[in-house]
C-alpha positions as YAML, in Angstrom:
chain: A
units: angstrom
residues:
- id: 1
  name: UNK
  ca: [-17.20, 8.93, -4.21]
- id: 2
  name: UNK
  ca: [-14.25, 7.13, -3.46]
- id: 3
  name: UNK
  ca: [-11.88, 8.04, -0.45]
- id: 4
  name: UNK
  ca: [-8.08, 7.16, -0.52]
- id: 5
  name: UNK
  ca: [-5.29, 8.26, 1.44]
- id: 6
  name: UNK
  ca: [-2.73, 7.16, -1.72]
- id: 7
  name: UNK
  ca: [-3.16, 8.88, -4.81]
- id: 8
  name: UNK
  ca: [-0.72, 10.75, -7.03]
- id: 9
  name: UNK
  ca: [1.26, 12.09, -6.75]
- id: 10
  name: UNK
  ca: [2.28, 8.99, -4.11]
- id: 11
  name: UNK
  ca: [3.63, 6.24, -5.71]
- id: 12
  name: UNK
  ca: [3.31, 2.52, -5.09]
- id: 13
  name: UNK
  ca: [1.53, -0.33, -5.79]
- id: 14
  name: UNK
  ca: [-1.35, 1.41, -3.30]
- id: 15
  name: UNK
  ca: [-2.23, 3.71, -5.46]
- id: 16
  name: UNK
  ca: [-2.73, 2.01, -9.00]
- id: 17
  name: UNK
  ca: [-5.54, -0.29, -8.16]
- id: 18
  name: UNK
  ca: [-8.14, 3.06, -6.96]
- id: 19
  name: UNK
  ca: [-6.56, 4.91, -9.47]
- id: 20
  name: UNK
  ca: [-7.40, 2.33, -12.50]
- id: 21
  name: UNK
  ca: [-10.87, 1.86, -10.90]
- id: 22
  name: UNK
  ca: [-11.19, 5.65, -11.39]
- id: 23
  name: UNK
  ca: [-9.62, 5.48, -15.17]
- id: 24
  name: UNK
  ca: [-11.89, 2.71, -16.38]
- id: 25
  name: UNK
  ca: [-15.23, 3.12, -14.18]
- id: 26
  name: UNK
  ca: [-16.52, 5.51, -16.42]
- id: 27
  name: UNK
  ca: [-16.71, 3.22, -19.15]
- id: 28
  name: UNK
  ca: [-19.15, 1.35, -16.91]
- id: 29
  name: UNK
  ca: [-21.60, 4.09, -16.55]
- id: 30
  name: UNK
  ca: [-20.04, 5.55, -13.21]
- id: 31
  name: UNK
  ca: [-18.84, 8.95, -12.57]
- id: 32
  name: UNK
  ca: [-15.56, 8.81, -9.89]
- id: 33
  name: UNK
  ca: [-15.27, 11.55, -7.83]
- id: 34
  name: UNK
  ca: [-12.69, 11.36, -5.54]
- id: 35
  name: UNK
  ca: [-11.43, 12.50, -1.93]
- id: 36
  name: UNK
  ca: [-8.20, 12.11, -0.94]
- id: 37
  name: UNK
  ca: [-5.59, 14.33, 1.03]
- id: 38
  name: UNK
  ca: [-3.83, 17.45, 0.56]
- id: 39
  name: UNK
  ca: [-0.39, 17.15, 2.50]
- id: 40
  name: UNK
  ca: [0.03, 13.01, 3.03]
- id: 41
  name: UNK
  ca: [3.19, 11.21, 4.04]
- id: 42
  name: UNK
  ca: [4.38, 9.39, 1.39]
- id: 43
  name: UNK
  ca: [7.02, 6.15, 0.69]
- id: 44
  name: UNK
  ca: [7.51, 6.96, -2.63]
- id: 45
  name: UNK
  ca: [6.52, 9.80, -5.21]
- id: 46
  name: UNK
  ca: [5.90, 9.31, -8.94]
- id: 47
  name: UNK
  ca: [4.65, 11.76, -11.30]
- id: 48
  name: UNK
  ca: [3.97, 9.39, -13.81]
- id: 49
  name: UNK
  ca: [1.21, 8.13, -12.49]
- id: 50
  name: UNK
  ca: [-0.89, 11.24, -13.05]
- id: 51
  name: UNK
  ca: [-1.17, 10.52, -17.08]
- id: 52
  name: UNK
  ca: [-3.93, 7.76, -15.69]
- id: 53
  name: UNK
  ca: [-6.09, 10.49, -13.94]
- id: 54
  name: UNK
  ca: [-8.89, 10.87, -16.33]
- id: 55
  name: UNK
  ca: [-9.95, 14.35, -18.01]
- id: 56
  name: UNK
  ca: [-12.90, 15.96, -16.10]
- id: 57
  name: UNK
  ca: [-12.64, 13.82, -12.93]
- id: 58
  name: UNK
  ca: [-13.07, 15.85, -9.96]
- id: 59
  name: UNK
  ca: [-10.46, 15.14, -6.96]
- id: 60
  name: UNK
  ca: [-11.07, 17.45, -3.58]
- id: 61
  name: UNK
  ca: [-8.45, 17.28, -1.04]
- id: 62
  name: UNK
  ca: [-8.20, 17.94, 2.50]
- id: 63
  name: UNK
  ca: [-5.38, 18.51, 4.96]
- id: 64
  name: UNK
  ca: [-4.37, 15.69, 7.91]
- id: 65
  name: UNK
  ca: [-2.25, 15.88, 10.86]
- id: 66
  name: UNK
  ca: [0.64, 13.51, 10.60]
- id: 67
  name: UNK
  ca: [2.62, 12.11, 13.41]
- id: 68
  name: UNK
  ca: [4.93, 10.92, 10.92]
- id: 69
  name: UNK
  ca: [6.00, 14.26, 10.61]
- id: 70
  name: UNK
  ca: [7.02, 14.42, 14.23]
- id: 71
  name: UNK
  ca: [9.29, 11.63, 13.87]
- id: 72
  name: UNK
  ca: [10.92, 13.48, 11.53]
- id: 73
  name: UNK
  ca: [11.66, 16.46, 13.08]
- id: 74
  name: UNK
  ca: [12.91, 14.64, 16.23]
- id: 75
  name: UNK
  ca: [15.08, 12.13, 13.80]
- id: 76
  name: UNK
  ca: [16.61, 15.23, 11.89]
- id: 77
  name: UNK
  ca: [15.09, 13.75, 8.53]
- id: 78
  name: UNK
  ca: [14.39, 16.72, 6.21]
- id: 79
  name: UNK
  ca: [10.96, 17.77, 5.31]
- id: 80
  name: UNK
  ca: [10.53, 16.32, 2.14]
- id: 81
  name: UNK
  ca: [12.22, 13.22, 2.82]
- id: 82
  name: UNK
  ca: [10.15, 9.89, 2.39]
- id: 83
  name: UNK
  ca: [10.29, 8.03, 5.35]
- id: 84
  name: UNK
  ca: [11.80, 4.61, 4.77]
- id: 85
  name: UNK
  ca: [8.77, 1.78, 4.58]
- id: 86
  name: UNK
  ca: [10.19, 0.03, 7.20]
- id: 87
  name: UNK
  ca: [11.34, 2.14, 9.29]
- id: 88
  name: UNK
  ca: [9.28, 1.37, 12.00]
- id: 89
  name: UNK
  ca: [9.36, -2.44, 11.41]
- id: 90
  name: UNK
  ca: [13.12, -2.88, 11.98]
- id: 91
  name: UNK
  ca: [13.64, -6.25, 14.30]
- id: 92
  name: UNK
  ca: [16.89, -3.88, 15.59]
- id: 93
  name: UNK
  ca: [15.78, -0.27, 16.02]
- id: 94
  name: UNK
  ca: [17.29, 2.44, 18.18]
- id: 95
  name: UNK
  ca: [16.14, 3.55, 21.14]
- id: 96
  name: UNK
  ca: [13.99, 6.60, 19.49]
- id: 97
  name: UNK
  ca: [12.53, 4.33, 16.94]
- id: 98
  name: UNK
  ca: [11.19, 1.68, 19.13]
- id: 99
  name: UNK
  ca: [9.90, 4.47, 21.33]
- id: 100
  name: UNK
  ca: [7.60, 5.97, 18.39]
- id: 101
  name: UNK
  ca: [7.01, 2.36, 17.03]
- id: 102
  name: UNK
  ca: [5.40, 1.70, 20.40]
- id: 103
  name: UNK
  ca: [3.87, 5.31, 20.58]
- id: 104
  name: UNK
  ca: [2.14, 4.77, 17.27]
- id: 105
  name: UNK
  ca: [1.18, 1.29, 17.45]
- id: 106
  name: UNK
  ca: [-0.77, 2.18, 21.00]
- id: 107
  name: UNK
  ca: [-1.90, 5.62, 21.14]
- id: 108
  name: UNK
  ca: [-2.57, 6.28, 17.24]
- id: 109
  name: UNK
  ca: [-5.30, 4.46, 16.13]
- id: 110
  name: UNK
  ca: [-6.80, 2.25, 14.13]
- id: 111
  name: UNK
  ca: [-2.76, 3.25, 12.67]
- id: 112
  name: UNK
  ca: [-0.66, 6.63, 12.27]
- id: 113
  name: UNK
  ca: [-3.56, 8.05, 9.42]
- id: 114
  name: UNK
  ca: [-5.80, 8.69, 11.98]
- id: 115
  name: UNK
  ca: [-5.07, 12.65, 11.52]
- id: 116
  name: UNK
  ca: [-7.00, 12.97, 8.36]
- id: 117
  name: UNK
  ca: [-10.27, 10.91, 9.67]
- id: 118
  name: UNK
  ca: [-12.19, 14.14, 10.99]
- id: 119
  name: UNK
  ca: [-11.05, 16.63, 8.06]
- id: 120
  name: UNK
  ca: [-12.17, 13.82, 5.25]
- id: 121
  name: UNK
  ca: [-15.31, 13.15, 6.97]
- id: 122
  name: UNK
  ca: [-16.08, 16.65, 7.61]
- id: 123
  name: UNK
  ca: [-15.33, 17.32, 3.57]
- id: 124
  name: UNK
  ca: [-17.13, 14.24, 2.60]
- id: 125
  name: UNK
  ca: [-20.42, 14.78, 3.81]
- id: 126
  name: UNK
  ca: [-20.48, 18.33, 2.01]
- id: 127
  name: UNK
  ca: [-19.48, 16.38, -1.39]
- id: 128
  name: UNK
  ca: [-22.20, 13.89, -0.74]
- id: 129
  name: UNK
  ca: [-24.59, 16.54, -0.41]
- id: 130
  name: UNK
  ca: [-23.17, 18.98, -3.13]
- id: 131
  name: UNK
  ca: [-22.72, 16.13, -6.25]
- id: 132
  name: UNK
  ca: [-25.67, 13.71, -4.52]
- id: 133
  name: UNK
  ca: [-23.41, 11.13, -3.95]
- id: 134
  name: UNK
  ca: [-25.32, 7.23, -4.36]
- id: 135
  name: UNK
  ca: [-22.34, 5.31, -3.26]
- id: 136
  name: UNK
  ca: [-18.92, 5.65, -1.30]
- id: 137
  name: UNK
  ca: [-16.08, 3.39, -1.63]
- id: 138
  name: UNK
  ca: [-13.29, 3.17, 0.75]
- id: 139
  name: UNK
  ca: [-9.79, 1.73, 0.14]
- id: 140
  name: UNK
  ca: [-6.82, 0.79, 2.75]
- id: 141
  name: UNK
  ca: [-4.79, 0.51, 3.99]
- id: 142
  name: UNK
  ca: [-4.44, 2.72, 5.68]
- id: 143
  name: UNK
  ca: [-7.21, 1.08, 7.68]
- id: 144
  name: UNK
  ca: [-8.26, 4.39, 9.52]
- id: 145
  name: UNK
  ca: [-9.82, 5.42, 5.90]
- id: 146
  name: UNK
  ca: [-12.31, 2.62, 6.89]
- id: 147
  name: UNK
  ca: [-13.74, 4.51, 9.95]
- id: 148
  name: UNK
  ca: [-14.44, 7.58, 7.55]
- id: 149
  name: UNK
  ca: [-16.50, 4.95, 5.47]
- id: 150
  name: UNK
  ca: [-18.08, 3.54, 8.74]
- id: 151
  name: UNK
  ca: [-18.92, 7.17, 9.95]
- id: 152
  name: UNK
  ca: [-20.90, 8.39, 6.87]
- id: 153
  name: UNK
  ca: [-22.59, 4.81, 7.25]
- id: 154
  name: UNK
  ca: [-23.79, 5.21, 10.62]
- id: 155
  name: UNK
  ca: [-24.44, 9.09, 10.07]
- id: 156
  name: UNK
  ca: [-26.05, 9.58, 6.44]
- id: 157
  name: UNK
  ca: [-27.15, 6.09, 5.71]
- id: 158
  name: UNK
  ca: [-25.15, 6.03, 2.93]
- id: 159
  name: UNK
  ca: [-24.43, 3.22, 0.74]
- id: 160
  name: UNK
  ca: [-20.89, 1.73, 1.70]
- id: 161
  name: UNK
  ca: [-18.51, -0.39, 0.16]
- id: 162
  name: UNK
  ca: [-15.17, -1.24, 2.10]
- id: 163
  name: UNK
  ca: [-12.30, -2.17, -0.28]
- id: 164
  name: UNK
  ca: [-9.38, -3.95, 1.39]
- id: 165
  name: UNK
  ca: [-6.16, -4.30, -0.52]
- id: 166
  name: UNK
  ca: [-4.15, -5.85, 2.60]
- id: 167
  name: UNK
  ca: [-5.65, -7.44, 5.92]
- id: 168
  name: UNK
  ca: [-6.66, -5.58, 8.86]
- id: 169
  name: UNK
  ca: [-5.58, -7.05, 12.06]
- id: 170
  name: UNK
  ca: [-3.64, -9.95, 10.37]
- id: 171
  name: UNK
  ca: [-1.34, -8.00, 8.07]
- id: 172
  name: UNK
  ca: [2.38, -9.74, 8.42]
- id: 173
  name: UNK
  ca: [4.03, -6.48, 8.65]
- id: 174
  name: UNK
  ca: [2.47, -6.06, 11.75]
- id: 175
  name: UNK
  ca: [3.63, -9.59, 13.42]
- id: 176
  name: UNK
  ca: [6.38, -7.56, 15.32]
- id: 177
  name: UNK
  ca: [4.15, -4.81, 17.06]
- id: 178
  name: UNK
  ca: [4.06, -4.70, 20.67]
- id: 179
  name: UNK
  ca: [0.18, -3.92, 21.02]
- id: 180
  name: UNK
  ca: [-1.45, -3.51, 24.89]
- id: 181
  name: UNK
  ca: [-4.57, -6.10, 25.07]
- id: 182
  name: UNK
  ca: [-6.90, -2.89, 25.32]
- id: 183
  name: UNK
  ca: [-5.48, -1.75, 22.00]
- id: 184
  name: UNK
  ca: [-6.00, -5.02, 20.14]
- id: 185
  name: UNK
  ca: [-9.41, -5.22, 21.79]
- id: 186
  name: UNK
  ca: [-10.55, -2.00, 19.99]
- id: 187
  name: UNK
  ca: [-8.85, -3.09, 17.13]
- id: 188
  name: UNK
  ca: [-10.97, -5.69, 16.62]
- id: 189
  name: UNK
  ca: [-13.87, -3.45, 17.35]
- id: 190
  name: UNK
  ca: [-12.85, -1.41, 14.66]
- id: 191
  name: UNK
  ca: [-12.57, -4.16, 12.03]
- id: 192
  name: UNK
  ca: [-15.75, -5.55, 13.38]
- id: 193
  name: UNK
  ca: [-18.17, -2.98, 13.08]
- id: 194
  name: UNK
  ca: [-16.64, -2.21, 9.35]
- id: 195
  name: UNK
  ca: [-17.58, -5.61, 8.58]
- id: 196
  name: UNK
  ca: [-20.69, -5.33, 10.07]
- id: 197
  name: UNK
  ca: [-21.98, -2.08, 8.17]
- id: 198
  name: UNK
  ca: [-20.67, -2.07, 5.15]
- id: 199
  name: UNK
  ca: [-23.24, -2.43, 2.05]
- id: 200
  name: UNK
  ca: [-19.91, -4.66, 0.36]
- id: 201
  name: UNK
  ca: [-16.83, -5.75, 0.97]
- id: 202
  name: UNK
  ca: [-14.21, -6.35, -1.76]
- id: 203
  name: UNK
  ca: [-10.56, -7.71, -1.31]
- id: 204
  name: UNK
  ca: [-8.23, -8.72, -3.43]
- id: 205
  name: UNK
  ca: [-7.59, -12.69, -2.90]
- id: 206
  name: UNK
  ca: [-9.30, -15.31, -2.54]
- id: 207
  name: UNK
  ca: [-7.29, -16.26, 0.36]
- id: 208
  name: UNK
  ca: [-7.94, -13.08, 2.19]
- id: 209
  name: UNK
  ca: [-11.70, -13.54, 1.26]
- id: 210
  name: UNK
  ca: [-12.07, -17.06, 3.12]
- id: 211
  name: UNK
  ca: [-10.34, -15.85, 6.12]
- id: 212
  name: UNK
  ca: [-12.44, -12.55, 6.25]
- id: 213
  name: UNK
  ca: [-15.55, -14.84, 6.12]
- id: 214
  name: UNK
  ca: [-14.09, -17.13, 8.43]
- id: 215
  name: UNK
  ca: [-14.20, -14.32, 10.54]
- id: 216
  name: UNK
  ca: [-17.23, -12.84, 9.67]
- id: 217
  name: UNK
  ca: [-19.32, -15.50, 7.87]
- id: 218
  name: UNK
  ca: [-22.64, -12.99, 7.88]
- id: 219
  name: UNK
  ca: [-20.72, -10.03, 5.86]
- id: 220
  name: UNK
  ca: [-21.11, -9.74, 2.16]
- id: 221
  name: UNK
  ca: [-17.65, -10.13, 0.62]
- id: 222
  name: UNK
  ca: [-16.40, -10.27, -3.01]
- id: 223
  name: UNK
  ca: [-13.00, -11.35, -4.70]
- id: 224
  name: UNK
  ca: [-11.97, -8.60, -7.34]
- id: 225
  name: UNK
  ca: [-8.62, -9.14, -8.08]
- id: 226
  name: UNK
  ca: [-5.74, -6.61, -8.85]
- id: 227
  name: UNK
  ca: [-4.63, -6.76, -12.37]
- id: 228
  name: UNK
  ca: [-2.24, -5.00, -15.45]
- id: 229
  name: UNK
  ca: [-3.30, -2.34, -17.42]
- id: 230
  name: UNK
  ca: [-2.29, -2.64, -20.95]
- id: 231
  name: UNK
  ca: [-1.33, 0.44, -21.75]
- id: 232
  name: UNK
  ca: [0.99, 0.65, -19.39]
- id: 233
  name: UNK
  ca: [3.43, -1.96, -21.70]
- id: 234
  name: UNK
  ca: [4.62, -0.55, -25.16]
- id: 235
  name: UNK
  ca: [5.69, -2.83, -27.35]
- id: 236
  name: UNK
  ca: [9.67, -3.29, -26.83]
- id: 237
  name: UNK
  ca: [12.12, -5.14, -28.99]
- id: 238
  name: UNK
  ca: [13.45, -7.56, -27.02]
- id: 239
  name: UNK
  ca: [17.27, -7.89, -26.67]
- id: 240
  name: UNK
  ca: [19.59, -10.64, -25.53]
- id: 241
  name: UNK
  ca: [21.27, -8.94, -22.32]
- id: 242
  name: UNK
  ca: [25.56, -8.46, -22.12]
- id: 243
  name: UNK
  ca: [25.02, -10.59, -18.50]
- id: 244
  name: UNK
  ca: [21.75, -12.61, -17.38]
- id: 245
  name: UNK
  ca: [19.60, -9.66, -15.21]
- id: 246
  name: UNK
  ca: [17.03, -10.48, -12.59]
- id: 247
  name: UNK
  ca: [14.89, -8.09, -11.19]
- id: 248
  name: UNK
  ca: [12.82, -7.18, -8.66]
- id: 249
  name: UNK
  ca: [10.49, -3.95, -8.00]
- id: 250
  name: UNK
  ca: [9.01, -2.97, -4.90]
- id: 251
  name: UNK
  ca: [9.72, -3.46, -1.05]
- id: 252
  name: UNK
  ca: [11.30, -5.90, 0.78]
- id: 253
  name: UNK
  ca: [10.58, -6.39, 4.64]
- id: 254
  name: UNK
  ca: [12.32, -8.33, 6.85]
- id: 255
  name: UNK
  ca: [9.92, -11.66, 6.24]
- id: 256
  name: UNK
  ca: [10.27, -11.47, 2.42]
- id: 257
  name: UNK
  ca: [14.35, -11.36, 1.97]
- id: 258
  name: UNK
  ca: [15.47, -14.93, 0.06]
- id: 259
  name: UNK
  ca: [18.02, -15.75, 2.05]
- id: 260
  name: UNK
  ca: [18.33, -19.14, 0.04]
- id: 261
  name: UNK
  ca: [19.14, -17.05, -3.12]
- id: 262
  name: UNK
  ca: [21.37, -14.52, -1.49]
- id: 263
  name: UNK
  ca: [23.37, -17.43, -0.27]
- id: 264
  name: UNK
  ca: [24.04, -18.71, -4.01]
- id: 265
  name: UNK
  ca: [24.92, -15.69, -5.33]
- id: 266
  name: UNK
  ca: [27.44, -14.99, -2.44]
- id: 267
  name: UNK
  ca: [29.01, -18.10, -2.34]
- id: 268
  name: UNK
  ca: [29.20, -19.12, -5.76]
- id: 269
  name: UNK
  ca: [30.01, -15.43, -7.01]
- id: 270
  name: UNK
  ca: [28.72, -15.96, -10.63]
- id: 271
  name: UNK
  ca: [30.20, -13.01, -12.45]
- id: 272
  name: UNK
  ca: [27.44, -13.52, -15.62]
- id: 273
  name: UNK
  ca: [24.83, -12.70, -13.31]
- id: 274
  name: UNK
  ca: [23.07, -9.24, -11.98]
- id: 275
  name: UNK
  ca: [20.15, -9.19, -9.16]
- id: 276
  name: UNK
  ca: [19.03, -5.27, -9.43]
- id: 277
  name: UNK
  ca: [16.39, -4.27, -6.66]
- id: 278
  name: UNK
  ca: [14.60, -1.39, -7.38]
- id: 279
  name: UNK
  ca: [12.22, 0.51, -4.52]
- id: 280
  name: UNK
  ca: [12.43, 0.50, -0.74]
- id: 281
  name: UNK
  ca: [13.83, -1.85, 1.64]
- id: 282
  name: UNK
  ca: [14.73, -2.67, 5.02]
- id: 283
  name: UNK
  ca: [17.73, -2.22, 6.43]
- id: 284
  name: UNK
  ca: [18.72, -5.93, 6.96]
- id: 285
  name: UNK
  ca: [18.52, -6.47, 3.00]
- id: 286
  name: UNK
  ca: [20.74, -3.69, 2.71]
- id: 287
  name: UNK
  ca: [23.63, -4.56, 4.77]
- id: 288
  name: UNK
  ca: [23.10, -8.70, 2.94]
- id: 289
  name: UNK
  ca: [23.42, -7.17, -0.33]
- id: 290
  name: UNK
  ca: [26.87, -4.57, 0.82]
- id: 291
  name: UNK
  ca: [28.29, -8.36, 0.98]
- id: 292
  name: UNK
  ca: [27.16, -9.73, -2.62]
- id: 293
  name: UNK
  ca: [29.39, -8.20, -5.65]
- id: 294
  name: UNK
  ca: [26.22, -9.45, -7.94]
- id: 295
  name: UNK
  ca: [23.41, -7.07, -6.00]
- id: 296
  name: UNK
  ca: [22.83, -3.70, -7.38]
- id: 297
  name: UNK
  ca: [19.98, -1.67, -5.09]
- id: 298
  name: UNK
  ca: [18.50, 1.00, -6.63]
- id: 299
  name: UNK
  ca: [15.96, 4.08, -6.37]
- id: 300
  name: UNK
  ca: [12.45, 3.50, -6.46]
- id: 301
  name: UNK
  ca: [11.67, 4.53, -10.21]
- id: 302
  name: UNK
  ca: [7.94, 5.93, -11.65]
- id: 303
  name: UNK
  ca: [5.75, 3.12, -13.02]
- id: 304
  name: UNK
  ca: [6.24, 4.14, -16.23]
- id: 305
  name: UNK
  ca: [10.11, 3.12, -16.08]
- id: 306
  name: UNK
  ca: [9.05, 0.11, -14.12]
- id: 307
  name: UNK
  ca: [6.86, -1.18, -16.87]
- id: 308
  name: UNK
  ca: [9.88, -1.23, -19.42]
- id: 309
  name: UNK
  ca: [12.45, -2.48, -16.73]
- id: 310
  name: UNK
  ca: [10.03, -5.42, -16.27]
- id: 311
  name: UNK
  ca: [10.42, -6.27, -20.06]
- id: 312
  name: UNK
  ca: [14.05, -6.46, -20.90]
- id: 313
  name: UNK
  ca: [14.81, -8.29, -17.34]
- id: 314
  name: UNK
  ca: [16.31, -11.94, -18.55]
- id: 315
  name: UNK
  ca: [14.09, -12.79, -14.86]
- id: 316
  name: UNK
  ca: [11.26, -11.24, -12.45]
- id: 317
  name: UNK
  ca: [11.87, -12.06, -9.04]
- id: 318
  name: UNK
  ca: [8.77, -12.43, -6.81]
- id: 319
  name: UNK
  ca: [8.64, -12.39, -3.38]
- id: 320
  name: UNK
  ca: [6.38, -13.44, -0.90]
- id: 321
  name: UNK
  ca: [6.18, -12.51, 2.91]
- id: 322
  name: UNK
  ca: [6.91, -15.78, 4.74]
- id: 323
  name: UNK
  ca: [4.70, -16.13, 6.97]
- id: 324
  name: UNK
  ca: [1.44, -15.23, 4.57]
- id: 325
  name: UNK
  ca: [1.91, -17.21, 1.84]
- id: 326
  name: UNK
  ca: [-1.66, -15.99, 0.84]
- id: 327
  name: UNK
  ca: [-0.47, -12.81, -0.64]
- id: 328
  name: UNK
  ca: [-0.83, -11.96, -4.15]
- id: 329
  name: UNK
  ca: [1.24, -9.01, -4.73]
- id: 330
  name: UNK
  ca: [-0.11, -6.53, -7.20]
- id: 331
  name: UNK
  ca: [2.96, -6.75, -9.31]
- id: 332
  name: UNK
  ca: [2.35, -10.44, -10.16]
- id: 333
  name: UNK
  ca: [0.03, -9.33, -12.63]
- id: 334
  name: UNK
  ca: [2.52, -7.18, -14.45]
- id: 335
  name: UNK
  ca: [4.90, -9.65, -13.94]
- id: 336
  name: UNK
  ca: [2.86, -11.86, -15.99]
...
């Protein structure tokens, strides 16, 4: 069984690596069945992404509670609008926003997923018992899907492996939280006793590997990469572009914007050149590229569009947070 909080249709880099693991396990001898929830919260949605679900595969799907959902009723976002990635990351946030960054960051945790921990462990145990489940993966973030993991551990004895796409306590986007000391205490009780129980641990660097066993030097911990999926890229002709395009796909937080490349293109004003950003991005990014003729932001677009954009860009523009130069985005691989 393998529990996720991201699965289509969310879109994201989040959600490919499970759902490839389910698309190609059983190839391997392993039958995927999944849990995941009913009514999440999501950056981005893309359809697309659904193709990849293999024929058969059973998916169940419980509700959570969401306070994301209360911040946007009391910030007059619509019900079905995706809540900007970085919206509670801003260095300048209103008054409102720093008062649910704060609320979330010290009363909701491990993090703001926390909702759907006692439906999905509730569900879980009945599909462990119904299909005779021999092993449970976890993914995160978010880290909260960890403690469901941890639970049937301690509970059913079951056989546990903990799958960490980001850092727990030392993810960068984090650097700006203002945590009390009792909340990064049980924090790091939280990521403790996950490293303690779990059967495995897999992550996706090797970077994040050596500082996980740095940490915890008696926990069982594996590198298994992120990667491309062939079939995602059709064969495209490949044409000389009217003007020289770079582009870039994904987010862009406040640590990751290249101000040394932003300053070129504003000062220098080259009118053969196009920087197109596609997917979600904080606001400072925005108001930098209102100023720059050459920068064209747009929509977050389904992987399948992505794929294709990658291939007739003249240039892929990578970006890494600043302070963690250890991260290997998921998109490098595509890139590549």
């Amino acid at each position: 069984m393998i529990i996720t909080y991201y699965w289509p249709p969310a879109g994201g880099p989040g959600v490919q690596r499970i759902l490839k693991f389910v698309k190609y396990l059983p190839q391997f001898g392993w039958e995927p069945i999944v849990l995941t929830v009913a009514n999440g919260e999501y950056p981005a949605i893309d359809h697309s992404l659904e193709k990849d679900i293999p024929e058969g595969i059973k998916v169940y799907k419980t509700k959570t509670i969401e306070p994301f959902r209360i911040f946007k009723f009391l910030s007059g976002k619509k019900k079905k609008e995706n809540i900007d990635t970085f919206i509670l990351d801003k260095k300048s946030k209103s008054f409102f926003s720093s008062f649910f960054s704060f609320i979330r960051s010290n009363i909701f945790l491990p993090d703001a997923r926390v909702g759907w921990l006692p439906l999905a462990t509730k569900k879980a145990k009945k599909i462990i018992k119904d299909h005779n489940i021999s092993i449970i993966l976890t993914s995160s973030p978010p880290h909260s899907v960890q403690l469901i993991g941890l639970k049937l551990k301690s509970e059913l004895g079951a056989t546990w492996v903990a799958d960490f796409r980001d850092p727990w306590i030392d993810a960068f986007w984090e650097k700006g939280e203002k945590r009390l000391n009792w909340v990064k205490n049980k924090l790091s009780y939280y990521e403790k006793e996950v490293f303690r129980n779990a059967n495995l641990l897999i992550t996706v660097t090797k970077s994040f590997k050596r500082n996980f066993e740095k940490k915890y030097s008696n926990s069982n911990i594996v590198y298994l990469p992120n990667g491309y999926d062939s079939s995602d890229f059709k064969s495209i002709e490949k044409k000389i572009n009217d003007v020289f395009i770079i582009r870039y796909f994904g987010s862009i937080a406040a640590s990751q914007i290249p101000h040394n490349l932003l300053s070129v293109l504003k000062s220098e004003k080259p009118s053969e050149v196009i920087l197109e950003l596609y997917g979600n991005f904080d606001q400072s990014i925005l108001e930098l590229a209102n100023e720059i003729d050459v920068i064209q932001i747009m929509d977050y677009l389904p992987h399948n569009l992505i794929t294709t954009k990658m291939q007739t860009a003249d240039l892929l523009l990578l970006l890494i947070p600043s302070s963690r130069g250890d991260i290997c985005p998921g998109m490098w691989f595509e890139y590549i």
